[in-house]
Amino acid sequence: MKRVKLFSLLLTLCLIVSIVAGCAGQAPKDSEKEEPKDVEQGEASAEEEKEEEQSPPKVLRVGIASAGREEYPEGSGEYIDDCWATDYIKENFGKPNNIDVQFEIIDDTSDSAMQNYQLMMAARKAPDLFYVTVGSVSFVSNLAINGALADLKPSLDKYGANIKNYLGEDFIETYGTFFGNLVAIPGKEEIPAISHYWIRQDWLDALGLEIPTTFDDWYSVMKAFKARADELEKAGLVNNAKDVVPYAMYHTRYFTDWERIVTRFYPPEYFDPEREEYYIYSGYGTEYLKEGFKEGMQFMNQMYQEGLISPNFALDSEKQDFIRDIVTGNAGSYCDNLFNGWGPENPESWHSMLQANIPEAKFEWCHPWTNKYDNVVRNPLDSVVLTYAFVPVYSEAVDEAIKYLDFVVTPEHMIAIQFGIEGETYDMDPVLGPMFKDEETLKAWGHRLGGREHIMLGRLPDPKWSRVQRSGARSKETAEYAEQIHRGIEENGYMRFPLQMAGIPEKATYEGGLRPIWEKFLASLIMAEPGKFEQVWEEGVKELEANGALKIVEGRQREFELMRKSAN
């Protein structure tokens, strides 16, 4: 750990020195600065068009995080950085604006893209435009606090009309501003219902049980699944009773599969956005400071000892055992993100593969997570931000980067880049939005389409389409069912990680180092041997606090006080 922290410190120092020195040496003279043009993009006079044709195109380098460079479709000669979608962008955006758009892969093998990007930043070789998901907000914050990101507001005001229309100016200012400057364009998350809990309805029916509506009912059902596994085997609903896993879960890298249980034990003030407690403890490495967290972990440890939780979850970082238990019929229930596994019209969804193995099997959604103190069901909501797109401070293509983003969020281009040609590769459905034609048609077409790595700021022009399509619904009936679930989760929802705390410098400094310690802490608590829980707790807390957990809380307390004063 010390070697990792030393490397990170040296890398940050290198980054600061390189960027500051470069900026000092390359500051343009006033006479060299381009005066703003009071014309719409693409509407130059004939004289200006002639001048542009004679001048060399401006280069815009767009970074794409990818673990390798796989050809797809096979034999097409197309790749994520060189395909039909990138050609579409170059032809419809690059040429009319005299911009040479160059897509470059940043290696993301073993989730290393951000580290590789930081190395490129230190060497002043990073692409002009890159994005990360909201889970990496501390990475953006760290770059911002070190002065490594360009101020995007002047370019946005000149060339970002479509961006403002798509996202909203208040949204951009609120979530793209770090330490006083607009250094990122935030993409919008239209699907706040972050995680979904599914339970085997056929198991409940076979055992004469009702779908649980309270936490105590749920726990009783979990114990019944384990104790009466022989009945499930005799009914043909599981292959082997000894393999039954009442609550399937995987690695503790994320909050998803433990938070529904643990938050049961939090007092209501931790869900009240008017209270300090709502803001200052939420997050990786600090959640343990919430009253009730320890009790919740003790309960999960009890469940683990009772055989109600996947025995090897701590080793299942790629979810292989987790998915296997679902599709083979061993899992009685599970919780995962954004409808993962559902999709009745998709033969490759987990639920469909389960039914191929056990035809009577059926998962049903429920949310029995009543709070210990007031019996209210509360569900975690995802951040309202989806992504952050940003530009290095030394880039000479800030205007071009904003023009690019303005182009890709235009509805017709957003659809074309991701879906291709209407009538040829997709059809427009009034409920579902653009829907791909069958696999054989796409295979015959033979080209590679784009995705978020090209769009960056969103999924689809209409948020209703995004919600339906991300759920896996493929008909009006299943779309209505999915929307019912969305609304059920959004009711009494709370922000898992309040974004108001995202940009504090302490989070940027310490959270990256805390995450692996935090993951180990959670797994160790859940799997602690009888009589060892307190020892594991004390050792884990000591390690977290030695690596900055309390520093982050202090920063959040300071930020909350500023919020409170500004509100008054």
XYZ file of C-alpha atoms in Angstrom:
568
model
C 0.000 0.000 0.000
C 2.835 2.394 0.834
C 4.377 1.761 -2.587
C 1.036 2.469 -4.310
C 0.587 5.710 -2.348
C 4.157 6.760 -3.126
C 3.593 6.123 -6.841
C 0.356 8.105 -6.754
C 2.066 11.017 -4.973
C 4.959 11.089 -7.433
C 2.552 10.868 -10.366
C 0.503 13.782 -9.041
C 3.630 15.897 -8.481
C 4.800 15.057 -12.008
C 1.398 16.027 -13.362
C 1.350 19.381 -11.589
C 4.910 20.322 -12.576
C 4.419 19.261 -16.191
C 1.117 21.066 -16.672
C 2.058 24.241 -14.830
C 5.382 24.502 -16.644
C 3.754 23.859 -20.000
C 1.013 26.408 -19.435
C 3.492 29.035 -18.315
C 5.556 28.528 -21.438
C 2.680 28.465 -23.884
C 0.310 31.193 -22.747
C -0.936 32.908 -25.922
C -0.443 36.597 -26.506
C -3.551 38.707 -26.669
C -2.995 39.193 -30.379
C -2.949 35.414 -30.869
C -6.246 34.780 -29.121
C -9.112 33.983 -31.478
C -11.912 36.516 -31.215
C -15.388 35.014 -30.694
C -17.430 34.800 -33.885
C -21.011 35.909 -33.619
C -22.273 33.254 -36.029
C -23.958 29.896 -35.640
C -21.801 26.784 -35.986
C -21.616 25.757 -39.630
C -22.998 29.101 -40.917
C -19.926 30.921 -42.109
C -19.893 33.430 -44.930
C -18.653 32.379 -48.359
C -15.347 34.140 -47.711
C -14.880 32.383 -44.362
C -15.748 29.018 -45.922
C -13.114 29.556 -48.580
C -10.571 30.483 -45.909
C -11.444 27.344 -43.926
C -11.044 25.171 -47.009
C -7.569 26.556 -47.501
C -6.490 26.156 -43.872
C -5.471 22.762 -42.459
C -8.115 21.060 -40.297
C -7.913 21.408 -36.530
C -7.105 18.089 -34.835
C -9.417 16.805 -32.091
C -8.240 13.681 -30.275
C -11.025 11.742 -28.547
C -10.019 9.138 -25.974
C -11.847 5.809 -25.673
C -11.248 3.513 -22.693
C -11.089 -0.069 -23.942
C -9.446 -3.288 -22.817
C -7.811 -4.097 -26.137
C -8.868 -3.482 -29.730
C -11.225 -6.260 -30.723
C -12.513 -6.532 -34.283
C -16.298 -6.544 -34.436
C -18.179 -7.871 -36.308
C -15.661 -10.590 -37.061
C -14.099 -10.072 -40.462
C -15.459 -6.530 -40.817
C -12.167 -4.732 -40.245
C -13.979 -2.419 -37.824
C -12.922 -1.549 -34.291
C -14.174 0.638 -31.467
C -11.949 3.499 -32.659
C -12.422 2.899 -36.402
C -15.881 1.817 -37.501
C -19.125 2.904 -39.130
C -19.969 5.115 -36.140
C -16.624 6.921 -36.135
C -16.858 7.367 -39.908
C -20.325 8.862 -39.444
C -18.952 11.361 -36.933
C -16.030 12.288 -39.154
C -18.223 12.712 -42.211
C -21.117 14.586 -40.600
C -19.245 16.559 -37.954
C -15.559 16.617 -38.791
C -15.655 17.595 -42.453
C -18.279 20.385 -42.225
C -16.375 21.963 -39.330
C -12.865 21.437 -40.743
C -11.954 19.235 -37.772
C -9.823 16.115 -38.029
C -11.425 13.840 -35.409
C -9.013 11.160 -34.239
C -10.237 8.407 -31.909
C -7.581 6.907 -29.647
C -7.789 3.916 -27.332
C -6.667 4.302 -23.730
C -5.931 0.820 -22.447
C -8.445 -0.238 -19.807
C -7.122 -3.719 -19.096
C -7.793 -4.479 -15.414
C -9.622 -1.129 -15.090
C -6.380 0.767 -15.716
C -7.701 3.484 -18.048
C -7.646 6.283 -15.489
C -4.138 5.470 -14.345
C -2.997 5.352 -17.974
C -4.774 8.629 -18.688
C -3.036 10.245 -15.728
C 0.332 9.100 -17.049
C -0.532 10.596 -20.435
C -1.554 13.843 -18.734
C 1.784 14.022 -16.938
C 3.538 13.602 -20.288
C 1.156 16.129 -21.935
C 0.017 13.442 -24.381
C -3.549 12.792 -23.212
C -6.377 13.135 -25.772
C -8.286 16.407 -25.986
C -11.581 14.858 -24.865
C -12.210 12.000 -22.450
C -14.955 10.908 -20.095
C -15.408 8.797 -16.981
C -18.525 7.517 -15.237
C -19.865 9.157 -12.093
C -18.283 6.451 -9.948
C -14.932 8.028 -10.782
C -15.879 11.548 -9.698
C -12.920 11.599 -7.300
C -10.634 11.152 -10.326
C -12.140 14.264 -11.936
C -11.971 16.127 -8.647
C -8.313 15.210 -8.237
C -7.466 16.487 -11.724
C -9.452 19.660 -11.082
C -7.830 20.492 -7.761
C -4.411 20.128 -9.382
C -5.319 22.575 -12.155
C -5.148 19.886 -14.832
C -8.505 20.564 -16.512
C -9.534 23.322 -18.909
C -12.279 25.836 -18.129
C -15.102 24.859 -20.491
C -17.553 27.699 -19.877
C -16.379 30.131 -22.608
C -16.514 27.398 -25.253
C -19.813 26.058 -23.940
C -21.396 29.503 -24.178
C -20.205 29.868 -27.787
C -20.741 26.380 -29.175
C -22.887 24.394 -26.734
C -26.503 25.306 -27.500
C -27.530 21.679 -28.036
C -25.681 20.576 -24.892
C -27.521 23.189 -22.837
C -30.836 22.181 -24.362
C -30.219 18.476 -23.695
C -28.872 18.764 -20.141
C -30.108 22.117 -18.853
C -27.828 24.995 -17.870
C -28.478 24.667 -14.142
C -27.607 20.973 -14.253
C -24.351 21.677 -16.098
C -23.305 24.452 -13.721
C -24.281 22.557 -10.579
C -22.548 19.283 -11.351
C -19.787 20.301 -13.758
C -18.250 22.960 -11.515
C -15.287 21.883 -9.408
C -13.514 24.342 -7.113
C -15.163 27.322 -8.769
C -14.625 26.456 -12.441
C -16.705 24.598 -15.008
C -14.144 21.916 -15.877
C -16.478 19.061 -16.847
C -19.677 18.567 -18.804
C -21.819 16.201 -16.723
C -23.925 13.603 -18.490
C -27.423 13.081 -17.117
C -28.623 9.863 -15.477
C -32.243 9.197 -16.416
C -32.438 5.919 -14.468
C -32.054 6.754 -10.773
C -33.529 3.446 -9.578
C -30.111 1.934 -9.125
C -30.648 -1.593 -7.811
C -33.357 -4.219 -7.955
C -34.099 -7.181 -5.706
C -35.521 -10.357 -7.238
C -36.919 -13.422 -5.470
C -37.953 -16.854 -6.771
C -41.736 -16.749 -6.962
C -41.866 -20.469 -7.797
C -39.993 -21.299 -4.578
C -42.429 -19.213 -2.564
C -45.381 -20.963 -4.204
C -43.909 -24.427 -3.652
C -43.366 -23.721 0.052
C -46.720 -21.998 0.553
C -45.108 -18.639 1.351
C -46.193 -15.112 0.464
C -43.900 -12.631 -1.223
C -42.238 -10.728 1.659
C -43.314 -7.145 2.304
C -41.306 -6.478 5.480
C -37.717 -7.113 6.484
C -38.689 -9.651 9.139
C -40.819 -11.540 6.609
C -37.896 -11.519 4.190
C -35.488 -12.959 6.750
C -37.985 -15.700 7.600
C -38.265 -16.550 3.900
C -34.479 -16.743 3.552
C -34.310 -19.208 6.443
C -37.178 -21.233 4.969
C -35.401 -21.488 1.616
C -32.411 -23.019 3.393
C -34.269 -25.243 5.854
C -36.737 -26.589 3.278
C -34.345 -26.989 0.359
C -35.179 -30.712 0.143
C -38.779 -29.794 -0.710
C -37.557 -27.534 -3.496
C -35.422 -30.344 -4.895
C -38.353 -32.789 -4.810
C -40.474 -30.207 -6.643
C -37.822 -30.015 -9.375
C -37.117 -26.337 -8.678
C -33.464 -26.837 -7.767
C -31.073 -29.533 -8.915
C -29.473 -30.253 -5.558
C -30.734 -29.105 -2.163
C -27.223 -28.687 -0.759
C -26.441 -26.048 -3.408
C -29.298 -23.719 -2.427
C -28.180 -20.112 -1.845
C -31.088 -18.115 -0.375
C -29.390 -14.748 -0.974
C -26.821 -14.734 -3.768
C -24.227 -11.974 -3.612
C -20.816 -11.170 -5.048
C -17.691 -9.141 -4.299
C -17.984 -6.107 -2.002
C -16.546 -3.734 -4.614
C -19.919 -1.998 -4.773
C -22.699 -1.177 -2.316
C -25.394 -3.009 -4.271
C -25.852 -6.339 -2.546
C -25.166 -5.430 1.092
C -26.677 -1.951 1.483
C -30.337 -3.064 1.344
C -29.740 -5.215 4.425
C -27.469 -2.886 6.390
C -29.463 0.316 5.846
C -32.374 -1.411 7.597
C -30.563 -0.540 10.835
C -29.945 3.182 10.132
C -32.001 5.766 12.076
C -34.263 7.911 9.825
C -32.059 11.026 10.067
C -29.574 9.386 7.710
C -32.203 9.601 4.954
C -33.230 13.225 5.584
C -31.593 15.682 3.122
C -32.120 18.489 5.635
C -29.785 16.804 8.116
C -25.993 16.790 8.239
C -25.983 13.017 8.757
C -27.388 12.547 5.245
C -24.241 13.972 3.686
C -21.103 13.522 5.726
C -20.770 9.748 6.154
C -22.060 8.323 2.862
C -19.378 6.764 0.706
C -16.549 4.302 0.360
C -14.494 4.157 3.526
C -16.763 6.332 5.693
C -20.131 4.546 5.803
C -19.052 2.678 8.950
C -19.482 5.904 10.955
C -23.264 5.773 10.552
C -25.190 4.612 13.585
C -26.552 1.157 12.771
C -23.856 0.175 10.265
C -22.093 -2.098 12.732
C -25.374 -3.714 13.773
C -26.213 -4.295 10.119
C -22.871 -5.962 9.499
C -23.354 -8.153 12.555
C -26.678 -9.242 11.069
C -25.012 -10.090 7.751
C -22.338 -12.029 9.620
C -25.124 -13.990 11.300
C -26.705 -14.707 7.894
C -23.348 -15.879 6.573
C -22.883 -18.248 9.518
C -26.402 -19.595 8.887
C -25.519 -20.409 5.273
C -27.939 -17.884 3.787
C -25.334 -15.978 1.722
C -23.076 -17.111 -1.141
C -20.141 -18.794 0.630
C -17.422 -17.524 -1.735
C -18.773 -14.056 -2.505
C -15.547 -12.318 -1.459
C -13.617 -14.054 -4.257
C -16.289 -13.508 -6.905
C -15.018 -10.198 -8.299
C -16.276 -10.937 -11.837
C -19.685 -12.259 -10.674
C -19.104 -15.654 -12.293
C -20.358 -17.712 -9.322
C -23.159 -15.208 -8.758
C -24.503 -15.522 -12.309
C -23.995 -19.296 -12.345
C -26.130 -19.722 -9.221
C -28.887 -17.611 -10.776
C -29.057 -19.340 -14.168
C -28.660 -22.892 -12.813
C -31.415 -22.358 -10.255
C -29.420 -22.403 -7.013
C -30.186 -18.789 -6.047
C -33.401 -18.016 -4.205
C -32.937 -14.269 -4.530
C -30.432 -11.604 -5.507
C -29.936 -7.860 -5.751
C -28.099 -6.234 -8.650
C -28.004 -3.009 -10.632
C -30.438 -1.707 -13.214
C -32.552 -4.760 -14.060
C -29.492 -6.969 -14.555
C -30.723 -10.470 -15.340
C -34.283 -9.511 -16.261
C -35.522 -9.362 -19.853
C -38.230 -11.905 -20.674
C -37.938 -11.337 -24.430
C -34.163 -11.812 -24.361
C -33.137 -15.497 -24.517
C -29.707 -14.619 -23.120
C -30.958 -12.840 -19.990
C -30.261 -14.625 -16.715
C -33.954 -15.183 -16.084
C -34.499 -16.637 -19.557
C -31.512 -18.956 -19.207
C -32.852 -20.058 -15.823
C -36.201 -20.927 -17.396
C -34.406 -22.889 -20.101
C -32.917 -25.008 -17.302
C -35.987 -25.056 -15.025
C -39.150 -24.158 -17.001
C -41.257 -23.480 -13.881
C -38.713 -21.015 -12.455
C -39.731 -17.387 -12.138
C -38.152 -14.370 -10.437
C -40.402 -11.600 -9.136
C -39.378 -8.112 -8.023
C -40.086 -6.956 -4.483
C -38.707 -4.477 -1.956
C -39.292 -5.658 1.612
C -36.661 -3.392 3.162
C -38.615 -1.859 6.036
C -36.568 0.294 8.393
C -36.022 -0.886 11.957
C -37.156 2.418 13.455
C -40.184 3.523 11.439
C -41.002 0.552 9.135
C -40.679 2.755 6.026
C -39.223 1.163 2.876
C -36.460 3.338 1.427
C -34.491 2.585 -1.714
C -31.073 3.887 -2.761
C -31.037 6.081 -5.849
C -28.176 6.560 -8.224
C -26.537 9.888 -8.790
C -28.337 12.264 -11.122
C -25.023 12.445 -12.993
C -24.109 9.677 -15.444
C -20.682 10.749 -16.699
C -18.139 13.571 -16.778
C -16.517 14.716 -20.027
C -13.448 16.923 -19.702
C -10.480 18.450 -21.528
C -6.834 18.761 -20.382
C -5.800 22.301 -19.481
C -3.033 22.266 -22.082
C -5.332 21.235 -24.957
C -5.565 23.569 -27.942
C -8.891 22.042 -28.988
C -11.293 23.099 -26.235
C -13.703 24.690 -28.716
C -13.558 21.613 -30.919
C -14.275 19.328 -27.952
C -17.411 21.291 -27.076
C -18.491 21.331 -30.726
C -18.089 17.535 -30.776
C -20.268 17.069 -27.684
C -22.814 19.504 -29.099
C -23.010 17.383 -32.247
C -23.357 13.962 -30.609
C -26.222 15.024 -28.302
C -28.314 16.250 -31.226
C -31.193 13.706 -31.361
C -30.727 12.563 -34.963
C -26.988 12.039 -34.501
C -27.314 10.445 -31.058
C -29.614 7.832 -32.576
C -27.617 7.312 -35.774
C -24.295 6.784 -33.978
C -25.785 4.101 -31.726
C -28.443 2.530 -33.969
C -27.395 3.138 -37.569
C -29.907 3.706 -40.349
C -33.662 3.746 -39.754
C -35.415 1.024 -41.720
C -32.123 -0.738 -42.367
C -30.682 -1.458 -38.918
C -33.462 -0.239 -36.625
C -37.134 0.677 -36.496
C -38.699 3.439 -34.418
C -41.216 2.188 -31.853
C -43.559 4.775 -30.282
C -43.108 3.265 -26.794
C -39.618 1.797 -26.854
C -37.886 4.283 -29.157
C -35.286 3.075 -31.682
C -35.139 -0.731 -31.674
C -32.628 -2.862 -33.521
C -33.790 -5.236 -36.202
C -33.070 -8.929 -35.754
C -29.554 -10.232 -35.295
C -29.349 -11.706 -38.796
C -30.182 -8.335 -40.352
C -27.488 -6.607 -38.318
C -25.016 -9.339 -39.162
C -25.754 -8.940 -42.865
C -25.273 -5.176 -42.550
C -21.834 -5.972 -41.194
C -20.792 -2.758 -39.441
C -19.933 -1.687 -35.909
C -22.055 0.926 -34.178
C -21.101 3.315 -31.418
C -22.061 3.708 -27.788
C -21.422 5.829 -24.755
C -17.719 5.942 -25.585
C -18.721 8.165 -28.520
C -21.798 9.927 -27.084
C -20.430 10.439 -23.540
C -23.254 12.557 -22.087
C -26.336 10.347 -22.233
C -28.116 7.325 -23.584
C -31.020 8.466 -25.768
C -32.739 11.757 -26.630
C -35.916 10.805 -24.754
C -35.433 9.732 -21.102
C -38.485 7.433 -21.347
C -36.709 5.435 -24.035
C -33.623 5.172 -21.860
C -35.595 3.832 -18.903
C -37.444 1.252 -20.973
C -34.483 0.044 -22.979
C -32.113 -0.212 -20.012
C -34.662 -2.374 -18.231
C -34.590 -4.920 -21.038
C -38.278 -4.514 -21.913
C -39.123 -5.276 -25.524
C -42.898 -4.886 -25.586
C -45.519 -2.461 -24.353
C -46.550 -4.870 -21.583
C -43.053 -5.467 -20.219
C -42.284 -1.750 -20.562
C -45.247 -0.978 -18.295
C -44.032 -3.570 -15.767
C -40.519 -2.088 -15.802
C -41.850 1.440 -15.308
C -43.908 0.213 -12.359
C -40.680 -1.066 -10.779
C -38.836 2.182 -11.553
C -41.529 4.201 -9.797
C -41.694 1.824 -6.857
C -37.986 2.265 -6.195
C -38.023 6.021 -6.723
C -40.728 6.394 -4.076
C -39.058 7.309 -0.765
C -35.692 7.135 -2.482
C -32.504 8.582 -1.061
C -29.222 9.478 -2.721
C -26.668 6.765 -2.122
C -23.832 9.268 -2.563
C -25.045 12.891 -2.276
C -23.349 14.721 -5.141
C -22.979 17.915 -3.135
C -20.035 16.192 -1.438
C -18.424 14.898 -4.632
C -15.983 17.715 -5.256
C -14.350 18.159 -1.866
C -10.532 17.958 -1.986
C -10.288 15.401 0.837
C -12.379 12.948 -1.175
C -10.119 13.428 -4.168
C -7.042 12.896 -2.011
C -8.038 9.884 0.074
C -10.939 7.915 -1.403
C -8.964 6.069 -4.074
C -6.636 4.611 -1.460
C -9.502 3.809 0.892
C -11.555 1.717 -1.527
C -9.524 -1.524 -1.435
C -9.240 -1.239 2.353
C -12.994 -0.713 2.552
C -13.748 -3.744 0.354
C -11.573 -5.965 2.535
C -13.183 -4.543 5.684
C -16.708 -5.393 4.514
C -15.850 -8.916 3.403
C -13.945 -9.607 6.620
C -16.874 -8.453 8.760
C -19.415 -10.578 6.905
C -17.190 -13.672 7.030
C -15.782 -13.150 10.544
C -15.517 -16.359 12.533
C -17.659 -16.702 15.657
C -16.198 -14.581 18.436
C -13.911 -12.639 16.065
C -16.257 -9.895 14.827
C -15.130 -7.240 17.342
C -11.476 -7.857 16.564
C -12.103 -7.568 12.820
C -14.107 -4.383 13.417
C -11.432 -2.681 15.513
C -8.606 -3.600 13.136
C -10.581 -2.439 10.102
C -11.618 0.883 11.626
C -8.041 1.558 12.656
C -6.805 0.962 9.097
C -9.539 3.125 7.548
C -8.832 6.028 9.873
C -5.089 5.728 9.305
C -5.749 6.203 5.585
C -7.904 9.324 5.638
C -11.487 8.280 6.453
C -11.923 10.977 9.086
C -10.260 13.573 6.849
C -13.005 13.010 4.262
C -15.687 13.416 6.927
C -14.099 16.679 8.095
C -14.157 17.967 4.518
C -17.822 17.045 4.161
C -18.659 18.762 7.437
C -17.012 21.922 6.162
C -18.914 21.671 2.868
C -22.227 21.066 4.631
C -21.685 24.151 6.765
C -21.135 26.195 3.598
C -24.318 24.715 2.110
C -26.257 25.606 5.241
C -24.987 29.181 5.276
C -25.678 29.725 1.579
C -29.220 28.375 2.017
C -29.853 30.952 4.724
